[in-house]
Short mmCIF file of C-alpha atoms in Angstrom, two decimals:
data_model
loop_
_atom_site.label_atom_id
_atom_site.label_comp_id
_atom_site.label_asym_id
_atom_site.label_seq_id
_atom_site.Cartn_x
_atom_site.Cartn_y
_atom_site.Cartn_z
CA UNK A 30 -40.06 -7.21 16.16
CA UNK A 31 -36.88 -8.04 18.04
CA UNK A 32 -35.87 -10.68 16.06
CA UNK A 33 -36.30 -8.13 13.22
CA UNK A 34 -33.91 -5.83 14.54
CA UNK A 35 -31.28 -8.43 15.46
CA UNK A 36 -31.50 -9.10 11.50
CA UNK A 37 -31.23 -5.43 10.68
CA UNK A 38 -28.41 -5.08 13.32
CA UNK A 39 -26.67 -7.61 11.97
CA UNK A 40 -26.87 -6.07 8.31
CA UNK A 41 -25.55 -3.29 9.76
CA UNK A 42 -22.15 -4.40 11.17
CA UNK A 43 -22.04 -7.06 7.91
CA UNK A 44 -21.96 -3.70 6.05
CA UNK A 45 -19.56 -1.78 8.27
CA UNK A 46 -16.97 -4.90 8.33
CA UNK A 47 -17.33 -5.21 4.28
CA UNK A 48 -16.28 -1.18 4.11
CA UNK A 49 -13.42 -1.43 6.67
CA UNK A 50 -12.04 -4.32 4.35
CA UNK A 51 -12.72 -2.15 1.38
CA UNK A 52 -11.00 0.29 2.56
CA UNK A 53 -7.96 -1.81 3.23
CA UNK A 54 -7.89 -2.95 -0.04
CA UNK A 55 -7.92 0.51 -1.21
CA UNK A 56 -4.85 1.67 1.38
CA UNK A 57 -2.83 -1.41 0.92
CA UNK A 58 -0.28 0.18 -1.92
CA UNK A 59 0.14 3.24 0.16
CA UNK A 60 2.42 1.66 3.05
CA UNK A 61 2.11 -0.25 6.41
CA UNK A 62 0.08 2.01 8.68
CA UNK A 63 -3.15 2.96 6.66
CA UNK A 64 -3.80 -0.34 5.53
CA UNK A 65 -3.21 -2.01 9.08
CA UNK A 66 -5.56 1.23 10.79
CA UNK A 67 -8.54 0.07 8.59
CA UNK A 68 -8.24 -3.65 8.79
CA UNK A 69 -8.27 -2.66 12.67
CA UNK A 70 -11.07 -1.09 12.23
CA UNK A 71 -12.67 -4.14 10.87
CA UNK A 72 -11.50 -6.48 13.58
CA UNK A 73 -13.21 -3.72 16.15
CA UNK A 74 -16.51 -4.38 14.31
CA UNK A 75 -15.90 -8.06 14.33
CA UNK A 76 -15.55 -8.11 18.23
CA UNK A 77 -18.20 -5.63 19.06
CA UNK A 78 -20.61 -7.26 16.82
CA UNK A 79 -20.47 -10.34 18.17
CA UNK A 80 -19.46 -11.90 14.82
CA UNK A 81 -16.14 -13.40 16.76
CA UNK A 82 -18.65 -16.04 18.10
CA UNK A 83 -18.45 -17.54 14.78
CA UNK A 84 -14.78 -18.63 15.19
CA UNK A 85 -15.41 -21.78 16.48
CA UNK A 86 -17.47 -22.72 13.12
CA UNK A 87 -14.16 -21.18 11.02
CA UNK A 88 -11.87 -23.11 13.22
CA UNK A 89 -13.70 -26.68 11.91
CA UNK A 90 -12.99 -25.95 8.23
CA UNK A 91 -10.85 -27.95 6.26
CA UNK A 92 -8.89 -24.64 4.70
CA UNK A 93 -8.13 -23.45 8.36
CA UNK A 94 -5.76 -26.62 9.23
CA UNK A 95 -2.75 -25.68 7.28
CA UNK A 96 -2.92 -22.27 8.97
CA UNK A 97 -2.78 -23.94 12.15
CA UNK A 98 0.87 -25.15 12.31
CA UNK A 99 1.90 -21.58 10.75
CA UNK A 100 0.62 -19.94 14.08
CA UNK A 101 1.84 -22.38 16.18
CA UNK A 102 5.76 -22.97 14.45
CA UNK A 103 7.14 -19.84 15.55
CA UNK A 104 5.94 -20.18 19.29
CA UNK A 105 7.29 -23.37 19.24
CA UNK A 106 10.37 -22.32 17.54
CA UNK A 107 10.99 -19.52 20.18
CA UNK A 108 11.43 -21.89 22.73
CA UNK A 109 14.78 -22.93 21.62
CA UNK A 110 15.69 -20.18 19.35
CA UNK A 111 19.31 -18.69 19.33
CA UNK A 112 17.84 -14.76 19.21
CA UNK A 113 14.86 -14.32 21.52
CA UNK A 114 14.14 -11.14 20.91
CA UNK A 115 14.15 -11.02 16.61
CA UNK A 116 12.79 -14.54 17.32
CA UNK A 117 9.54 -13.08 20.03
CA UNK A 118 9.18 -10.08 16.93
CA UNK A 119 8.84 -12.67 14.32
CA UNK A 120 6.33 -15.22 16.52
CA UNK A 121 4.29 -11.69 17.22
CA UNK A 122 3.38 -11.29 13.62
CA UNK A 123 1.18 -14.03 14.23
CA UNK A 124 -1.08 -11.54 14.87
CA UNK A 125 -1.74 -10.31 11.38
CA UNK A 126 -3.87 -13.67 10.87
CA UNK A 127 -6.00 -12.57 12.72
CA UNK A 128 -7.46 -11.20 9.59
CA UNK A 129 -7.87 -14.26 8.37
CA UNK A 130 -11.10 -14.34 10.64
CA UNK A 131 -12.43 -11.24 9.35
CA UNK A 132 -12.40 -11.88 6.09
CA UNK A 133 -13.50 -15.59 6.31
CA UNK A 134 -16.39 -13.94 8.47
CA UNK A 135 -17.60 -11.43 5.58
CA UNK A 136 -21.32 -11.67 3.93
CA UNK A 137 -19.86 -12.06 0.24
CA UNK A 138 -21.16 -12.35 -3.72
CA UNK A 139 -19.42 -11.40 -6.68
CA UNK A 140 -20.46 -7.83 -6.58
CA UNK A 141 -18.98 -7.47 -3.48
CA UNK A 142 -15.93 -8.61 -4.87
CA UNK A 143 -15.88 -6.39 -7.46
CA UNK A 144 -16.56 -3.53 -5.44
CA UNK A 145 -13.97 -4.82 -3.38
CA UNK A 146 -11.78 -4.79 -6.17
CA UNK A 147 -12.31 -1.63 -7.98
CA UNK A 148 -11.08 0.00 -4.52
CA UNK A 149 -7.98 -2.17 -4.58
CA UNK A 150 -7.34 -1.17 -8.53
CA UNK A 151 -8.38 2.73 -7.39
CA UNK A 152 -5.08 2.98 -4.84
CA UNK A 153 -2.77 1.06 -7.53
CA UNK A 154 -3.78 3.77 -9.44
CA UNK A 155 -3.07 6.81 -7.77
CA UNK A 156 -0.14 5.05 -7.06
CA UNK A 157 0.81 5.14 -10.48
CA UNK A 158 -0.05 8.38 -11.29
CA UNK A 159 1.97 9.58 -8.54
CA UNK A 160 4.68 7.28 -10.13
CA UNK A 161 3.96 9.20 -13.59
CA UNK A 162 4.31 12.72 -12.36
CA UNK A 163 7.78 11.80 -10.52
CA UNK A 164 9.17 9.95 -13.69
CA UNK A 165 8.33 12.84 -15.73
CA UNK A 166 9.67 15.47 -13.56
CA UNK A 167 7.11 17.07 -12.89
CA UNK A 168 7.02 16.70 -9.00
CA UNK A 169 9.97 15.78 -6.75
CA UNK A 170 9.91 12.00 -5.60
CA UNK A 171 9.32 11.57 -1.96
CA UNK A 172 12.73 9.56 -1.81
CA UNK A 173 15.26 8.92 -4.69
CA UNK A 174 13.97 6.26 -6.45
CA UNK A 175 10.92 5.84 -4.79
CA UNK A 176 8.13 6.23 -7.03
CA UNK A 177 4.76 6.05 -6.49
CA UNK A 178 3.91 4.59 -3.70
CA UNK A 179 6.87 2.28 -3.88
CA UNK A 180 8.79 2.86 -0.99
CA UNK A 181 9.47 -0.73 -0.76
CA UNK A 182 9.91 -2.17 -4.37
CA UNK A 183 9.31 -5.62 -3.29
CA UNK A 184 5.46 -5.47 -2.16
CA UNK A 185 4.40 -2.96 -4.52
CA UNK A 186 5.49 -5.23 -7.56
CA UNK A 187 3.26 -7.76 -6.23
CA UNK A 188 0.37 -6.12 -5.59
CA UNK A 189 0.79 -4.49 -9.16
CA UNK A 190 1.27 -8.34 -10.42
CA UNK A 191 -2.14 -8.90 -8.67
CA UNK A 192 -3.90 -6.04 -10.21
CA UNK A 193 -2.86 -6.75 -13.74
CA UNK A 194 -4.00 -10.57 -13.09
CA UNK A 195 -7.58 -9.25 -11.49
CA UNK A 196 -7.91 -6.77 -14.02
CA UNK A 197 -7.45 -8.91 -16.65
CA UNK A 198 -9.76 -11.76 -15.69
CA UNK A 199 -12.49 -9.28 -15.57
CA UNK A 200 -11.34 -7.94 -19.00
CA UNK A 201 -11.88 -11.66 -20.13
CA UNK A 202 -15.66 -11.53 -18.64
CA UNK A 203 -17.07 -8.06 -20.29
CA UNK A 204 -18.75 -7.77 -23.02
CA UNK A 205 -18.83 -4.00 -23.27
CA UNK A 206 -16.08 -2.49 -25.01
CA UNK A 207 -16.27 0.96 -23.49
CA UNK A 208 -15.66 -0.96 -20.11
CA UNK A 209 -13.29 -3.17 -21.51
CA UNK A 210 -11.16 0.23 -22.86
CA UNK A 211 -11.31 1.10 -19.15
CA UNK A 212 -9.84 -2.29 -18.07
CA UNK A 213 -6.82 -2.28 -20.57
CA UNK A 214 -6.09 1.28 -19.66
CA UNK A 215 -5.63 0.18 -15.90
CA UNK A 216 -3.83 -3.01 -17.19
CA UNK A 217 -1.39 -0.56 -18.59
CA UNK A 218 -1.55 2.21 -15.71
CA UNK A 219 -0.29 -1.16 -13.29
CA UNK A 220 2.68 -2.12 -16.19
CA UNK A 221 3.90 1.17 -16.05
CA UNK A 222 4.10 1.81 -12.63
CA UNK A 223 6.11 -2.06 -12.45
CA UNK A 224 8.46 -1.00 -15.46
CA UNK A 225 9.72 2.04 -14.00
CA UNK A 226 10.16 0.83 -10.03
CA UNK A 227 13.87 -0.59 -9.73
CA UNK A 228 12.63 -4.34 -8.61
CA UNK A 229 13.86 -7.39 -10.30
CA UNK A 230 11.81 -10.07 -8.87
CA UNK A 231 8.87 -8.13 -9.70
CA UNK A 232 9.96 -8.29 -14.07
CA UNK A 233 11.00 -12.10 -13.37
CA UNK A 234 7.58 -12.76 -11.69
CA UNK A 235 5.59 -10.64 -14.52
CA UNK A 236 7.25 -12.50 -17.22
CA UNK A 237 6.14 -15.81 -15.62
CA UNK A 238 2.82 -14.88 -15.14
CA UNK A 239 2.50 -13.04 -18.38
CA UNK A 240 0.61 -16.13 -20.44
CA UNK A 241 -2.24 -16.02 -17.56
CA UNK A 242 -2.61 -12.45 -18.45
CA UNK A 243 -2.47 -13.23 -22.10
CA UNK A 244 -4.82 -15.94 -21.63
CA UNK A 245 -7.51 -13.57 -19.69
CA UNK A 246 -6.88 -11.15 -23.11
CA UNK A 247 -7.05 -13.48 -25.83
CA UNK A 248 -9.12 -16.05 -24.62
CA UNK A 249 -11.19 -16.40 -27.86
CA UNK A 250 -7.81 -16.91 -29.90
CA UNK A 251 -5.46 -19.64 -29.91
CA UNK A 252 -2.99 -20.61 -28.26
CA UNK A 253 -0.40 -19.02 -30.85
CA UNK A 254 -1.73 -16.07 -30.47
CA UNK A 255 -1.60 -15.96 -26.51
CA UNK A 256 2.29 -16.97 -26.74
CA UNK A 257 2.65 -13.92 -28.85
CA UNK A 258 0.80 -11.62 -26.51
CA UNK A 259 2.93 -12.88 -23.24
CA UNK A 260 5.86 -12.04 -25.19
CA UNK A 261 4.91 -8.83 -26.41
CA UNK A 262 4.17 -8.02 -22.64
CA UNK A 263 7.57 -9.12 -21.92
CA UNK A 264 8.96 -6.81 -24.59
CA UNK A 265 6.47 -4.08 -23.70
CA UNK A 266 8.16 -4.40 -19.76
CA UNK A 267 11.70 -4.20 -21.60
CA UNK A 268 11.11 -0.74 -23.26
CA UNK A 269 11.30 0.71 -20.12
CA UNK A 270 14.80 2.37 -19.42
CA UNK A 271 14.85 1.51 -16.06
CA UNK A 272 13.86 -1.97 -16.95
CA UNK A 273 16.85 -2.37 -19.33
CA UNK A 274 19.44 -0.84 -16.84
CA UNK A 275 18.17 -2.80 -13.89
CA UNK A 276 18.47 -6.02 -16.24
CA UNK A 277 22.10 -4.90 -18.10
CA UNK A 278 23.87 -4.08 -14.44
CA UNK A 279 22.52 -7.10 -13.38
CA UNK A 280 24.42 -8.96 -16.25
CA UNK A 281 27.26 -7.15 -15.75
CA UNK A 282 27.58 -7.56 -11.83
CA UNK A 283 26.84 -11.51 -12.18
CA UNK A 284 29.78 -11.97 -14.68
CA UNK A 285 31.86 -9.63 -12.46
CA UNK A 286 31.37 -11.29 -9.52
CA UNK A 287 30.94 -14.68 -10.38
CA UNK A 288 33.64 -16.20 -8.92
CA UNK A 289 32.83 -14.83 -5.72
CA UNK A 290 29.82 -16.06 -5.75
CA UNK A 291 30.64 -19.61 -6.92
CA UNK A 292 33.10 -19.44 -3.99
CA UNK A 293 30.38 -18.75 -1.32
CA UNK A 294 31.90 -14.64 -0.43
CA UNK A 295 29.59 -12.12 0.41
CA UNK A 296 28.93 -9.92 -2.50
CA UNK A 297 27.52 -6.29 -2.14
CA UNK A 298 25.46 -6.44 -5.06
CA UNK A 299 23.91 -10.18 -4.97
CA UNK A 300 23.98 -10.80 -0.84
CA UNK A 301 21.36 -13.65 -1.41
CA UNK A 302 24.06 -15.67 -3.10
CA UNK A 303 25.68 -15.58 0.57
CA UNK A 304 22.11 -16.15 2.18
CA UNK A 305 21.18 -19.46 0.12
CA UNK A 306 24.21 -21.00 0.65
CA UNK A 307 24.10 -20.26 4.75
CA UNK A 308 20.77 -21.27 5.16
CA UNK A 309 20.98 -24.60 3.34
CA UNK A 310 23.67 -25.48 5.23
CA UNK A 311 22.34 -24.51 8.01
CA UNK A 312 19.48 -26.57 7.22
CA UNK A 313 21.28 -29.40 6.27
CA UNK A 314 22.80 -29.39 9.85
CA UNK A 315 19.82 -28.99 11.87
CA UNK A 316 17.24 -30.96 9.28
CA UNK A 317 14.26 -32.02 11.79
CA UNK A 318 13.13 -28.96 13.90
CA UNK A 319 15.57 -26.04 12.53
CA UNK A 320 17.71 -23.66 14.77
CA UNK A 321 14.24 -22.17 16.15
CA UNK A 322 12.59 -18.19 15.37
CA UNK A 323 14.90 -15.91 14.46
CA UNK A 324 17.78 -17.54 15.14
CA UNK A 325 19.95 -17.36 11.83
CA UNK A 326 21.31 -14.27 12.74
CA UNK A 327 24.16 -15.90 15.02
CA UNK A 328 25.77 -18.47 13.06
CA UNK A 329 25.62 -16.04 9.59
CA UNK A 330 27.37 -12.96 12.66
CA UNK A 331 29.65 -15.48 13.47
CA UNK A 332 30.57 -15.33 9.28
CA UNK A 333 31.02 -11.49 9.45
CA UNK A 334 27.20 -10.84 8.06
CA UNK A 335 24.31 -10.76 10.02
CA UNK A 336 21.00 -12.26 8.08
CA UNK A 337 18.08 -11.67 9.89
CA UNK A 338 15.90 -13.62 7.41
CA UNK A 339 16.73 -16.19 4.26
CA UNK A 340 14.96 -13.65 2.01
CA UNK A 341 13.04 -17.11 1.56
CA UNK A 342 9.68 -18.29 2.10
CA UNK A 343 10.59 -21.54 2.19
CA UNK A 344 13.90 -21.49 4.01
CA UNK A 345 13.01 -19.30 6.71
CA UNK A 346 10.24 -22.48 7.64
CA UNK A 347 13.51 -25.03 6.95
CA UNK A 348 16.04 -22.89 8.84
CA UNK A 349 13.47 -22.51 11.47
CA UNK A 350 11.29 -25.24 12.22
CA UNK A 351 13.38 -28.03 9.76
CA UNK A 352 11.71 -30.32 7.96
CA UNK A 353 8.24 -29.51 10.04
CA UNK A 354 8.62 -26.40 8.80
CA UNK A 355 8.56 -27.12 4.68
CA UNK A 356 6.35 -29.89 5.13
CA UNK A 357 3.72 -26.77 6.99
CA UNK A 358 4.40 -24.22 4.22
CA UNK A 359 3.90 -26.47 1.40
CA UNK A 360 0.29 -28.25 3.25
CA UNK A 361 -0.34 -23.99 3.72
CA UNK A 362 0.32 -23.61 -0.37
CA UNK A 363 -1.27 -26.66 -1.56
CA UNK A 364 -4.73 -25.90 0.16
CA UNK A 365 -4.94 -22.39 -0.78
CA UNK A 366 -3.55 -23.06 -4.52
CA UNK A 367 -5.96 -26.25 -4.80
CA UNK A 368 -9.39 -24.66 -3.94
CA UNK A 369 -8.78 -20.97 -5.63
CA UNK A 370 -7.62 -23.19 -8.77
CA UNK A 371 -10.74 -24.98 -8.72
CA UNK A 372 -13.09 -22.40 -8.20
CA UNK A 373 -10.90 -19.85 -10.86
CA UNK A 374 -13.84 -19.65 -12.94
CA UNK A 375 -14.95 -16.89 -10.31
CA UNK A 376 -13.90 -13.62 -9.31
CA UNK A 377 -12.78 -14.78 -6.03
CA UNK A 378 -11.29 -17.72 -6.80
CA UNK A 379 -9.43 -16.36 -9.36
CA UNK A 380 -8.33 -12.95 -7.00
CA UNK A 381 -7.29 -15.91 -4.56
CA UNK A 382 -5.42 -17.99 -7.32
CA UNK A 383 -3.72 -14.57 -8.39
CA UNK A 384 -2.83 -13.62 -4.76
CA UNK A 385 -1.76 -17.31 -4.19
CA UNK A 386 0.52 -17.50 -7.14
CA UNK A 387 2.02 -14.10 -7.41
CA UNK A 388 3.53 -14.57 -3.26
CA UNK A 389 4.76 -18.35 -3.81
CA UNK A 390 6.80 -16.69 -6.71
CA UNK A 391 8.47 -13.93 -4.73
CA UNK A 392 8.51 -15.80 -1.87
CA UNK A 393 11.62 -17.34 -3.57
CA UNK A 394 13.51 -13.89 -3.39
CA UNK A 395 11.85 -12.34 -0.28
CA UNK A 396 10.13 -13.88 3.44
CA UNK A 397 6.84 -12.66 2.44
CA UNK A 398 5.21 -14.40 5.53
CA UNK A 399 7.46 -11.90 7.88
CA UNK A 400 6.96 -8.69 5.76
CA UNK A 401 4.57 -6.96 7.09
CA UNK A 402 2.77 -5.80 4.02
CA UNK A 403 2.45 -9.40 2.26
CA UNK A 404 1.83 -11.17 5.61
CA UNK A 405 -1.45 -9.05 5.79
CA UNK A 406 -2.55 -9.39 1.90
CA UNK A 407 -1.83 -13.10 2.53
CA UNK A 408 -4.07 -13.44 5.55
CA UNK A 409 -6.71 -10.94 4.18
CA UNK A 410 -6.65 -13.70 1.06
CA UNK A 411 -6.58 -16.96 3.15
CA UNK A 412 -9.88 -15.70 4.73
CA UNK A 413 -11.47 -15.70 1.27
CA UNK A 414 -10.93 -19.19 0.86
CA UNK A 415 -14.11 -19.84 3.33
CA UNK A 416 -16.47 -18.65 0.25
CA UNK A 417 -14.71 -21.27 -1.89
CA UNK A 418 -14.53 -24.69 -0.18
CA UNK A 419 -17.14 -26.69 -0.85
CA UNK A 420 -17.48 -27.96 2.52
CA UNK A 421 -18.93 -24.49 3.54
CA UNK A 422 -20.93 -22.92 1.31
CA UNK A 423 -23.31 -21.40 4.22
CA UNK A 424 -22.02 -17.94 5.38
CA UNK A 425 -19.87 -17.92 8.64
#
């Protein structure tokens, strides 16, 4: 009998961890807070039932390793960093992998996913609905040119990437055509809500993603035909006006202020020209353990424009931590990229792929591993890969 109830207390707080994750999937497009309140709540379940016993067993797996020098990097980094207190903020979002944990932890299947899922596509949703009702008019946006839920341009885009990618790989698996109807109509929910917020990396990311989508659509056809549906989703992102203006100014500005740019100046409207070139050299001067955590701030002041981050993935590990840094980040992208790419056949390697792919590519325009928003879908999405490697198939 007792052994019976430690089995049907332990269903229990499986159950109650699952929901809280749910429901951070489902609050994740609607800011910082919400999302980081329920994925609380799941780490408060984790303790109290006892499941943090486990971490010993997570902390063996091959997947966890390259996580391991991302934790410890930006302690290490704050001990001779230029800017100890941006550098102590930075090593404190550390924290957010603690979800790592929780999700690694979870009693999973590929319903479960999908539940998972359908939550995740239900906020993107409402997200764009709210978009559609400001675009239109027909209520007042929250802020000038905020729509939606897109407060921040830069994380929305991505996790509107990541629906369109998830929806679509499900698209590719039914059979019925009523549910299939569904699926395209989100697909198209997602690309509207992208087309009209005012964020470039987000089209340039889409566009190079586009052929998985048109893969997951036209899997049956050939390759010819897949080309022609990436580019008609190109052209479909193009018919939006604020696509087309965001693109044309862009032109414009580049070809006004190229030789600016070429000559290393600060420009208003493309201030990652002046970031790239700073942190390289910066790099290039301190190659083998950086300038330490949060410290390019004081030699980019000392240039008349304070940086608080390379708006890099990558160089904010090579400005940081030098070449222990990239050599960390890339061991961190390899392992996630190689076992969600061979398990992509299911829905969770294939969510994990998407995730995987979608923040390596905007990591080039933005330090997803410091925003708060990515840092927390990234970690929620490490976790998964302890349901993928097949070193651990057993449940943690």
């Amino acid at each position: 009998m007792q052994n019976l109830w430690r089995r049907l207390s332990a269903l229990k707080s499986d159950d109650l961890m699952y929901y809280c994750v749910v429901l951070t999937f489902f609050l994740l497009p609607t800011g910082t807070a919400p999302p980081l309140i329920a994925i609380g709540l799941a780490a408060l379940v984790w303790l109290v039932s006892g499941k943090v016993c486990h971490i010993k067993t997570i902390l063996r797996q091959s997947w966890f390793f390259p996580l391991i020098p991302i934790l410890v990097l930006p302690w290490i980094g704050l001990l001779y960093s230029q800017n100890t207190d941006l550098g102590l903020d930075y090593a404190m979002k550390t924290k957010y992998w603690i979800a790592v944990f929780i999700t690694a932890g979870l009693v999973l299947d590929e319903n479960r996913v999908y539940l998972l899922l359908k939550w995740f596509w239900a906020g993107l949703f409402l997200g764009a609905c709210l978009a559609l009702l400001q675009y239109t008019g027909m209520m007042a946006p929250i802020e000038e040119k905020h729509l939606g839920f897109g407060i921040v341009h830069t994380f929305i885009s991505m996790y509107l990437i990541i629906g369109i990618l998830s929806v679509s790989f499900y698209f590719k698996r039914e059979t019925a055509w009523n549910k299939k109807f569904i699926l395209l109509f989100l697909m198209l929910a997602f690309l509207f809500h992208l087309a009209v917020l005012e964020g470039r990396s987000g089209y340039l990311i889409f566009g190079i993603l586009s052929p998985l989508v048109a893969n997951n659509l036209m899997h049956r056809f050939s390759w010819k035909i897949k080309i022609t549906v990436s580019i008609l989703l190109i052209c479909a992102l193009l018919l939006s006006p604020v696509v087309r203006k965001i693109v044309n100014n862009t032109v414009i500005n580049l070809k006004d202020q190229k030789e600016k740019i070429l000559s290393g100046e600060d420009v208003v409207q493309f201030p990652r020209a002046f970031i790239l070139r700073e942190s390289i050299h910066i790099f290039m001067s301190h190659p083998f353990i950086g300038i330490g955590t949060g410290s390019i701030t004081e030699p980019t002041k000392a240039k008349g424009h304070r940086v608080d981050h390379p708006h890099n993935n990558l160089l904010y590990m090579a400005t940081s931590f030098g070449i222990f840094g990239i050599a960390a980040y890339l061991w961190f992208l390899w392992k996630m990229f190689k076992l969600s790419w061979t398990s992509r056949e299911t829905a969770t390697g294939y969510f994990v792929f998407s995730t995987c792919s979608v923040l390596f590519l905007s990591g080039m325009f933005d330090t997803q591993i410091l925003n708060t928003e990515t840092l927390l879908f990234l970690s929620v999405s490490y976790g998964f890969l302890n349901h993928l490697d097949p070193d651990n198939r057993k449940e943690v």
